[in-house]
Tab-separated table of C-alpha atoms in Angstrom:
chain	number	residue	atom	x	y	z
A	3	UNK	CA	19.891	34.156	18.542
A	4	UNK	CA	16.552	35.819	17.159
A	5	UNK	CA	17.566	38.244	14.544
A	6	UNK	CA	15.338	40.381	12.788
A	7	UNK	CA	16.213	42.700	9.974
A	8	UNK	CA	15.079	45.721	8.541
A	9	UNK	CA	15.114	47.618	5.460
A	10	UNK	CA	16.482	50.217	4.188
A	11	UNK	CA	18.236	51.702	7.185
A	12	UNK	CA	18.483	55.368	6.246
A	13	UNK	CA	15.718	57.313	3.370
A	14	UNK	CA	16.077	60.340	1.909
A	15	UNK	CA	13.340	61.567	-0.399
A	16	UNK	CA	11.181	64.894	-1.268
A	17	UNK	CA	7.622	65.031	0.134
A	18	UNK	CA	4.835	63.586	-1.270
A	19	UNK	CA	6.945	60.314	-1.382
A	20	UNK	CA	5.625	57.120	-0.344
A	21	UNK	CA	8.060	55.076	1.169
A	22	UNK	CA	7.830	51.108	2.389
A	23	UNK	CA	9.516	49.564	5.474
A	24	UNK	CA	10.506	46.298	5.510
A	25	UNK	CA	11.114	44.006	8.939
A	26	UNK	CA	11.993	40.332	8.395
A	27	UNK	CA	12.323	37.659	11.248
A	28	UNK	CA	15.400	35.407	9.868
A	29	UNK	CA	15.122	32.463	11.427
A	30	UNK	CA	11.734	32.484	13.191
A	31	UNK	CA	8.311	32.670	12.888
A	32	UNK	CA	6.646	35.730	13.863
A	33	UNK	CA	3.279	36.069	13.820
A	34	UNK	CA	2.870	39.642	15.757
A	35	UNK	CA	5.201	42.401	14.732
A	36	UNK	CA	5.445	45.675	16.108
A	37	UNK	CA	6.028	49.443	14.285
A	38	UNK	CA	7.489	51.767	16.601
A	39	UNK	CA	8.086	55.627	15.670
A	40	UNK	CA	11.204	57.456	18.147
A	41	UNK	CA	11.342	60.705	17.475
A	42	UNK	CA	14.905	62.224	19.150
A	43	UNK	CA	15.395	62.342	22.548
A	44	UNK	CA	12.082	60.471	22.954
A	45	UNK	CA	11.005	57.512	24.133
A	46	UNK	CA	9.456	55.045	22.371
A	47	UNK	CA	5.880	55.628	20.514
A	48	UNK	CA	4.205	52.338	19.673
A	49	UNK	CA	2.531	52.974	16.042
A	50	UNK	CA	0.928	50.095	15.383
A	51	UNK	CA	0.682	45.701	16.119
A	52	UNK	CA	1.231	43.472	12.991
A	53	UNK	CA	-0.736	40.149	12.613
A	54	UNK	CA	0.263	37.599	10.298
A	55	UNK	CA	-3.251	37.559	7.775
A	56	UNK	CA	-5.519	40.113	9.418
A	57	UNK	CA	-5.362	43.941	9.649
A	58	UNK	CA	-2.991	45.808	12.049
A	59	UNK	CA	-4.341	47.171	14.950
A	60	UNK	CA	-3.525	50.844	15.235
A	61	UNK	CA	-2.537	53.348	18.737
A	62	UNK	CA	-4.905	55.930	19.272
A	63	UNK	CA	-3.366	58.897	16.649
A	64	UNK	CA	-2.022	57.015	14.195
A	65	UNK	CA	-3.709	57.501	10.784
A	66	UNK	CA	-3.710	53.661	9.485
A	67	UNK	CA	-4.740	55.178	5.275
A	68	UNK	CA	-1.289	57.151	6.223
A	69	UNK	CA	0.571	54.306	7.455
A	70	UNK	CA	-0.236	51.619	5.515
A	71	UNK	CA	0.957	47.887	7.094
A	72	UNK	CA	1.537	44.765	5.441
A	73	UNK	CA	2.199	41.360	7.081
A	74	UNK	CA	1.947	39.115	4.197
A	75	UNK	CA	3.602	35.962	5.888
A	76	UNK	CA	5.223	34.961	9.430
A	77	UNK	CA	8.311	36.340	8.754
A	78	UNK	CA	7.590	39.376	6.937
A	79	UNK	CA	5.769	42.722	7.502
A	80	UNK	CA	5.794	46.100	5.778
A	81	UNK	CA	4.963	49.668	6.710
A	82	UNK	CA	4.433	52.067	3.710
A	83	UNK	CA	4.126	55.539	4.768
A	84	UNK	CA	1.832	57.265	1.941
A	85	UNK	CA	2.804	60.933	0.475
A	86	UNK	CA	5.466	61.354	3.183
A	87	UNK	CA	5.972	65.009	4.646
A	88	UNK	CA	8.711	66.712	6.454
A	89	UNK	CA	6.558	65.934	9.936
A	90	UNK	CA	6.850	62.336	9.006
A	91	UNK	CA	10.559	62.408	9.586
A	92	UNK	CA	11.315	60.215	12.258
A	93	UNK	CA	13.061	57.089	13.263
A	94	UNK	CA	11.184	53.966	12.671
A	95	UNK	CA	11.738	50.549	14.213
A	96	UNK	CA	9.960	47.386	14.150
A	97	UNK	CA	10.005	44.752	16.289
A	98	UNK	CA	9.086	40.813	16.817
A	99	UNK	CA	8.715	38.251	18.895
A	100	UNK	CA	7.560	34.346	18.762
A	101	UNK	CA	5.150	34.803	22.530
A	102	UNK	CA	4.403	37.940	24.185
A	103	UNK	CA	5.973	37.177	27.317
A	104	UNK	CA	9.090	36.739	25.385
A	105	UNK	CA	11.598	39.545	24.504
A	106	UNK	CA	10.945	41.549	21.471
A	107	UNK	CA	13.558	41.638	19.110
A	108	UNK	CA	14.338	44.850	17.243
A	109	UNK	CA	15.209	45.372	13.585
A	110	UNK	CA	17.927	47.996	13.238
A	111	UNK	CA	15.701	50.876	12.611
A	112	UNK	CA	15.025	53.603	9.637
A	113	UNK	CA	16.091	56.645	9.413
A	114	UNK	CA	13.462	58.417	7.397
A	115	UNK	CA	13.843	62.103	6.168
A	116	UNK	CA	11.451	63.859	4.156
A	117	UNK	CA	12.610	67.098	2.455
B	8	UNK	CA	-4.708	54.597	32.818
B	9	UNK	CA	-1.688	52.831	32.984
B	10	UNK	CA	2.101	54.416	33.503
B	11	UNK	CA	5.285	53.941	33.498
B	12	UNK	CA	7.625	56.201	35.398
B	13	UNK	CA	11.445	56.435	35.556
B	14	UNK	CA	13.978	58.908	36.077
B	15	UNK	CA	14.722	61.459	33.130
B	16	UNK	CA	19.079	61.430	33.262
B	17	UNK	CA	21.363	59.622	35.445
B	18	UNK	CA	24.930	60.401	35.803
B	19	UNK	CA	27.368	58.061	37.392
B	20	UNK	CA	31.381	57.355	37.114
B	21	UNK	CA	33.346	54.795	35.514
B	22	UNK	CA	33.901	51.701	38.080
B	23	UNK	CA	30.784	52.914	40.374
B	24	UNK	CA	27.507	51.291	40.320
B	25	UNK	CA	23.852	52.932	39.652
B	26	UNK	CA	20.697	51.755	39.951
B	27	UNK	CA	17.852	52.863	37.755
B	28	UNK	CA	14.523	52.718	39.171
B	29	UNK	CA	11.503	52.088	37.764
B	30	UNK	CA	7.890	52.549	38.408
B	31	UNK	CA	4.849	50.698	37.180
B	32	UNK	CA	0.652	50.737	37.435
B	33	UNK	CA	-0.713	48.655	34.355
B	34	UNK	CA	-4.075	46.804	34.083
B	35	UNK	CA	-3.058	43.647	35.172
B	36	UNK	CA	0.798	42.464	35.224
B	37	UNK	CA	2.436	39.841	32.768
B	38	UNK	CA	6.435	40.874	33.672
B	39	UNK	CA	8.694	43.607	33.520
B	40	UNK	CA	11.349	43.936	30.609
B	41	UNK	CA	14.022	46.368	30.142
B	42	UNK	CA	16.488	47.431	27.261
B	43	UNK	CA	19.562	49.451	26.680
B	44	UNK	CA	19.186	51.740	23.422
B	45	UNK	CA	22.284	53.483	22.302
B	46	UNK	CA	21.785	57.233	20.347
B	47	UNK	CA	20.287	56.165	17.712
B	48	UNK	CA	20.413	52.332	17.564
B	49	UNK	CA	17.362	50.230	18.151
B	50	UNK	CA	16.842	48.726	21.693
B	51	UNK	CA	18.430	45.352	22.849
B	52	UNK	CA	16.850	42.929	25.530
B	53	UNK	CA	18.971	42.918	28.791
B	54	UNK	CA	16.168	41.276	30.731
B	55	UNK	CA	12.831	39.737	32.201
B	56	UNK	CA	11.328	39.563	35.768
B	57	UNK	CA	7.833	37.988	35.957
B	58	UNK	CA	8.438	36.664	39.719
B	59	UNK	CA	9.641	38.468	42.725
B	60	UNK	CA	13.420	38.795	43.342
B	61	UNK	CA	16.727	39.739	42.101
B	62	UNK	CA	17.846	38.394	38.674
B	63	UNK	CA	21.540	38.601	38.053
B	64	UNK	CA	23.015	38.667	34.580
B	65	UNK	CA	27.083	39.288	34.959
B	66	UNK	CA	27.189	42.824	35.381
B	67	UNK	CA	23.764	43.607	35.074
B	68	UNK	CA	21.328	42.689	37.374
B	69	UNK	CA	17.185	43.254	37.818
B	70	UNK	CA	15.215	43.180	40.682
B	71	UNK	CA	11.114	42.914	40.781
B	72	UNK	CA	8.698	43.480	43.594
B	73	UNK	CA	4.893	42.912	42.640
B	74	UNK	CA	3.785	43.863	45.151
B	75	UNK	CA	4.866	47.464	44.904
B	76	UNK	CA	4.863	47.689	41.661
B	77	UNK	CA	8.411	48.450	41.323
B	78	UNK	CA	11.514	47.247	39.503
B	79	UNK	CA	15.359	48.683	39.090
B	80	UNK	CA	18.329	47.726	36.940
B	81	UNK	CA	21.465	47.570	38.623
B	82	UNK	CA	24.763	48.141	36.637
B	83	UNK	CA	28.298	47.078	37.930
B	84	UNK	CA	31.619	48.078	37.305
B	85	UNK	CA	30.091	50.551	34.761
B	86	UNK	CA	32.066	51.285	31.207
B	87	UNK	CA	31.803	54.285	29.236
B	88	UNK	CA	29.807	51.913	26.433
B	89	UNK	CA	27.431	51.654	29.234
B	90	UNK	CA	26.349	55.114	28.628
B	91	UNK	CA	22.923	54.553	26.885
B	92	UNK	CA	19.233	54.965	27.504
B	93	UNK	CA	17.707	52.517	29.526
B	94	UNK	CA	14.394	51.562	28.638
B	95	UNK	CA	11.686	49.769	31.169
B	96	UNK	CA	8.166	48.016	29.848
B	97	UNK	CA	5.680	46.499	31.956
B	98	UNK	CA	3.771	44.159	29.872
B	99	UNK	CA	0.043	44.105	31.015
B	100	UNK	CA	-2.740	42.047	31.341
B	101	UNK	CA	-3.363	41.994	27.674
B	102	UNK	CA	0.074	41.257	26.881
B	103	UNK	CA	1.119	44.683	25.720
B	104	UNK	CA	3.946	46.232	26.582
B	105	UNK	CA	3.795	49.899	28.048
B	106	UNK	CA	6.883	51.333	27.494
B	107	UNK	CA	8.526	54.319	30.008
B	108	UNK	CA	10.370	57.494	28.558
B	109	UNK	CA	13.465	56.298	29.157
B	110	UNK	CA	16.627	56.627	31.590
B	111	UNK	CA	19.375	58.451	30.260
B	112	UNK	CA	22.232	57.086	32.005
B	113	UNK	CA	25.959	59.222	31.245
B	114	UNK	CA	28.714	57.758	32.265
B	115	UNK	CA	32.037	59.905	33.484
B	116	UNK	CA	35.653	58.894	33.748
């Protein structure tokens, strides 16, 4: 089945960091990716959409110079978060899928903690 | 605006059945997912309804109805590993999904 993988799964670093994401689709073609942000016991936050050679598209919040996104080819996309602080700390997950009215599949996740 | 609504916590017992409902108003309507997510796992698809009706799926099952904008996930013969959160998304006319809080669901022995 669809996998999609994502790396690293847990980061550890001081603030002021920056710190890149990466989600692969192994074996398919994805040319919308999704960055999600779940902070605990919460649902869900979509962050931003990925599209395969134009700029993300950002949710209403989201600071896009802060959260810098990537998606260089169809099966890769990247989320750098720029001079990470301890508020940044969160659980990050992307996700991708080959049509919209298809299920998304989700990387693992990253566990990101900013001291 | 659009919204997703679905109970907070569930509790049932092993063996038993629950049904998690689910709520939806979205601008326009392209299906209905859900997904389990364990504490602190990513989600995984369990399934899609796009027409009316009751989709079975072994011991999972999910039921639509368009017209009132409504959807639940039945479970059957629940195991402890079925303790989870339970995620629904409506996906909208757009094709983006709208995502609800989340259904704790705990299950007891």
């Amino acid at each position: 089945g669809a996998v999609v993988s994502q790396h690293p799964s847990w980061v550890i670093c001081k603030s002021g960091t920056s710190v890149k994401i990466e989600c692969r689709s192994l074996d398919f073609q994805a040319t919308t990716m999704f960055w999600y942000r779940q902070f605990p016991k919460q649902s869900l936050m979509l962050m931003a959409t990925s599209n395969e050679g134009s700029k993300a598209t950002y949710e209403q919040g989201v600071e896009k110079d802060k959260f810098l996104i990537n998606h260089a080819s169809l099966t890769l996309s990247t989320l750098t978060v720029t001079s990470a602080h301890p508020e940044d700390s969160s659980f990050y997950i992307c996700s991708a899928g080959t049509e919209p009215y298809q299920p998304q599949h989700f990387g693992d996740g990253t566990r990101l903690s900013i001291l | 605006g659009q919204n997703i609504d679905q109970p907070t916590e569930m509790t049932a017992t092993e063996g038993a059945i629950v049904q998690i409902n689910c709520t939806y108003q979205t601008s326009g309507f392209n299906g209905l997912f859900w997904y389990q997510q364990h504490a602190g796992e990513a989600p995984t698809f369990l399934s899609y309804n796009v027409l009316d009706g009751l989709e079975e799926k072994g011991r999972f099952s999910s039921f639509l109805s368009r017209s009132k904008g409504y959807s639940y996930l039945l479970l059957k013969e629940l195991q402890m590993k079925d303790s989870a959160s339970y995620l629904c998304a409506a996906l909208d006319s757009n094709y983006q999904l709208i995502w609800g809080a989340g259904t704790k669901l705990i299950i007891k022995p």
